[in-house]
Amino acid sequence: SEFLRTYSPDIGSLKSDRYVFGAEELDSIGVAERVAHDDDLLILGPSGCGKTLLAKKIAIHCLELGYIPIFLQGKYFAGRLGESIEREAGLLGAPSATRLISAAKANGCSLVLILDGYNECTVADQLALTRSLAAAARRYRGRLIVSGQSDIVRPDLVDAKHVVVR
């Protein structure tokens, strides 16, 4: 409920749009369904085009399907992804990230890690961020959504489909 209270007010300003997903064009729910059912995602587009709003819309859709979304911001990454996850878990009222992740696992819920603003992470930390995201997605057997203005460093480490926001 705290996730919805925090993130759902913003998505009202998401304009109806079509997003380039490989050779297809999908609406926001179509993109969200891909994430919910199998695909990690890299949302690409210029500043101010709606990448963050689309990421929030996908996160809320995944929440409605029983996933546990954890929304992180690239500008706060300082070498340790666990610290970012811990900060977000605390802001959402969880006693700790460990307890949140354990509760999700105990209830059969998968995680969706959303990293918004990859390009806002310092260039020096981007490789560590990419490696950390890939490791966390594997470790927690969760989905991964990353938004940014350009491709990630070492895209071979994250098997993500690209969605282009125009």
Short mmCIF file of C-alpha atoms in Angstrom, two decimals:
data_model
loop_
_atom_site.label_atom_id
_atom_site.label_comp_id
_atom_site.label_asym_id
_atom_site.label_seq_id
_atom_site.Cartn_x
_atom_site.Cartn_y
_atom_site.Cartn_z
CA SER A 1 0.00 0.00 0.00
CA GLU A 2 2.89 2.36 0.72
CA PHE A 3 4.32 1.72 -2.75
CA LEU A 4 1.00 2.71 -4.31
CA ARG A 5 0.68 5.77 -2.08
CA THR A 6 4.18 6.88 -3.07
CA TYR A 7 4.26 6.15 -6.80
CA SER A 8 0.72 5.97 -8.20
CA PRO A 9 -0.13 9.71 -8.03
CA ASP A 10 2.50 10.44 -10.68
CA ILE A 11 1.23 8.03 -13.31
CA GLY A 12 -1.92 10.07 -13.85
CA SER A 13 0.23 12.38 -15.98
CA LEU A 14 1.39 9.53 -18.24
CA LYS A 15 0.00 10.27 -21.67
CA SER A 16 -1.41 7.45 -23.77
CA ASP A 17 1.39 6.49 -26.11
CA ARG A 18 2.85 3.67 -28.13
CA TYR A 19 6.33 2.43 -27.30
CA VAL A 20 8.80 0.83 -29.69
CA PHE A 21 9.51 -2.67 -28.39
CA GLY A 22 11.76 -4.45 -30.87
CA ALA A 23 9.78 -4.67 -34.09
CA GLU A 24 6.49 -4.03 -32.27
CA GLU A 25 4.67 -1.03 -30.91
CA LEU A 26 2.94 -1.55 -27.57
CA ASP A 27 1.00 0.57 -25.11
CA SER A 28 2.15 0.85 -21.49
CA ILE A 29 0.14 -2.18 -20.37
CA GLY A 30 1.55 -4.25 -23.24
CA VAL A 31 5.07 -3.34 -22.14
CA ALA A 32 4.19 -4.10 -18.51
CA GLU A 33 2.82 -7.51 -19.49
CA ARG A 34 6.12 -8.37 -21.17
CA VAL A 35 8.00 -7.56 -17.98
CA ALA A 36 5.52 -9.41 -15.78
CA HIS A 37 5.75 -12.54 -17.87
CA ASP A 38 9.36 -12.81 -18.94
CA ASP A 39 11.37 -9.84 -20.09
CA ASP A 40 13.85 -7.58 -18.38
CA LEU A 41 13.64 -4.10 -19.80
CA LEU A 42 15.79 -1.13 -20.72
CA ILE A 43 13.67 1.99 -21.23
CA LEU A 44 15.47 4.48 -23.44
CA GLY A 45 14.67 8.04 -24.43
CA PRO A 46 15.67 11.67 -24.06
CA SER A 47 15.29 13.69 -20.89
CA GLY A 48 11.68 14.54 -20.04
CA CYS A 49 10.03 12.08 -22.45
CA GLY A 50 8.25 9.97 -19.79
CA LYS A 51 10.67 7.14 -19.02
CA THR A 52 10.16 7.47 -15.28
CA LEU A 53 6.39 7.57 -15.60
CA LEU A 54 6.44 4.46 -17.79
CA ALA A 55 8.68 2.69 -15.25
CA LYS A 56 6.26 3.59 -12.44
CA LYS A 57 3.28 2.39 -14.50
CA ILE A 58 5.01 -0.93 -15.15
CA ALA A 59 5.94 -1.27 -11.47
CA ILE A 60 2.34 -0.71 -10.37
CA HIS A 61 1.05 -3.17 -12.96
CA CYS A 62 3.55 -5.76 -11.69
CA LEU A 63 2.47 -5.04 -8.10
CA GLU A 64 -1.13 -5.74 -9.09
CA LEU A 65 0.04 -9.10 -10.50
CA GLY A 66 1.71 -10.06 -7.21
CA TYR A 67 5.27 -8.89 -7.76
CA ILE A 68 7.14 -6.79 -5.21
CA PRO A 69 8.60 -3.71 -6.92
CA ILE A 70 11.63 -1.90 -5.53
CA PHE A 71 12.13 1.49 -7.16
CA LEU A 72 15.71 2.80 -7.07
CA GLN A 73 17.34 5.94 -8.42
CA GLY A 74 20.65 5.90 -10.25
CA LYS A 75 21.76 9.24 -8.83
CA TYR A 76 21.94 7.72 -5.32
CA PHE A 77 24.06 4.71 -6.27
CA ALA A 78 27.39 4.95 -4.44
CA GLY A 79 28.98 1.61 -5.19
CA ARG A 80 26.64 -0.66 -3.21
CA LEU A 81 23.23 -1.61 -4.52
CA GLY A 82 22.26 -3.08 -1.15
CA GLU A 83 22.40 0.39 0.40
CA SER A 84 20.01 1.72 -2.24
CA ILE A 85 17.62 -1.20 -1.71
CA GLU A 86 17.83 -0.73 2.06
CA ARG A 87 17.00 2.99 1.74
CA GLU A 88 13.96 2.33 -0.45
CA ALA A 89 12.69 -0.50 1.77
CA GLY A 90 12.90 1.82 4.78
CA LEU A 91 11.09 4.62 2.97
CA LEU A 92 8.28 2.18 2.18
CA GLY A 93 7.98 1.20 5.83
CA ALA A 94 9.65 -2.21 5.73
CA PRO A 95 11.78 -3.05 8.77
CA SER A 96 14.69 -3.86 6.43
CA ALA A 97 15.43 -4.87 2.86
CA THR A 98 16.33 -8.35 4.08
CA ARG A 99 12.96 -8.79 5.76
CA LEU A 100 11.12 -7.39 2.73
CA ILE A 101 12.92 -9.78 0.37
CA SER A 102 12.46 -12.73 2.76
CA ALA A 103 8.74 -11.98 3.10
CA ALA A 104 8.39 -11.76 -0.68
CA LYS A 105 10.12 -15.10 -1.09
CA ALA A 106 8.08 -16.75 1.69
CA ASN A 107 4.87 -15.58 0.01
CA GLY A 108 5.96 -16.75 -3.44
CA CYS A 109 6.30 -13.21 -4.78
CA SER A 110 9.03 -12.28 -7.24
CA LEU A 111 10.86 -8.98 -7.09
CA VAL A 112 10.95 -6.31 -9.77
CA LEU A 113 14.00 -4.09 -9.39
CA ILE A 114 13.49 -0.74 -11.12
CA LEU A 115 16.54 1.47 -11.55
CA ASP A 116 15.47 4.88 -12.79
CA GLY A 117 18.00 7.29 -14.26
CA TYR A 118 20.93 5.01 -15.05
CA ASN A 119 22.65 7.94 -16.75
CA GLU A 120 22.42 9.92 -13.47
CA CYS A 121 24.84 7.49 -11.84
CA THR A 122 28.42 8.73 -12.11
CA VAL A 123 30.26 7.38 -15.13
CA ALA A 124 32.88 5.92 -12.78
CA ASP A 125 30.19 3.86 -11.00
CA GLN A 126 28.16 2.71 -14.02
CA LEU A 127 30.01 -0.59 -14.52
CA ALA A 128 29.61 -1.44 -10.83
CA LEU A 129 25.92 -0.53 -11.07
CA THR A 130 25.40 -2.76 -14.11
CA ARG A 131 27.16 -5.67 -12.43
CA SER A 132 25.21 -5.13 -9.21
CA LEU A 133 21.86 -5.04 -11.01
CA ALA A 134 22.67 -8.21 -12.96
CA ALA A 135 23.76 -10.02 -9.80
CA ALA A 136 20.70 -8.89 -7.82
CA ALA A 137 18.30 -9.97 -10.57
CA ARG A 138 19.93 -13.42 -10.66
CA ARG A 139 20.17 -13.75 -6.89
CA TYR A 140 16.56 -12.81 -6.24
CA ARG A 141 15.24 -14.40 -9.44
CA GLY A 142 13.47 -11.16 -10.20
CA ARG A 143 12.77 -8.90 -13.10
CA LEU A 144 14.88 -5.87 -13.91
CA ILE A 145 13.77 -2.55 -15.38
CA VAL A 146 16.35 0.15 -16.10
CA SER A 147 15.60 3.58 -17.54
CA GLY A 148 18.15 5.91 -19.04
CA GLN A 149 19.07 8.17 -21.90
CA SER A 150 21.46 5.67 -23.48
CA ASP A 151 22.40 2.01 -23.31
CA ILE A 152 24.01 0.67 -20.16
CA VAL A 153 27.70 -0.07 -19.77
CA ARG A 154 28.35 -3.74 -20.60
CA PRO A 155 24.86 -4.55 -21.90
CA ASP A 156 26.02 -8.14 -22.33
CA LEU A 157 25.69 -8.56 -18.55
CA VAL A 158 21.94 -7.79 -18.59
CA ASP A 159 19.71 -9.54 -21.11
CA ALA A 160 17.16 -6.74 -21.40
CA LYS A 161 14.77 -5.88 -24.19
CA HIS A 162 14.84 -2.27 -25.32
CA VAL A 163 11.80 -0.02 -25.21
CA VAL A 164 12.10 3.39 -26.81
CA VAL A 165 10.05 6.30 -25.48
CA ARG A 166 9.63 9.04 -28.07
#
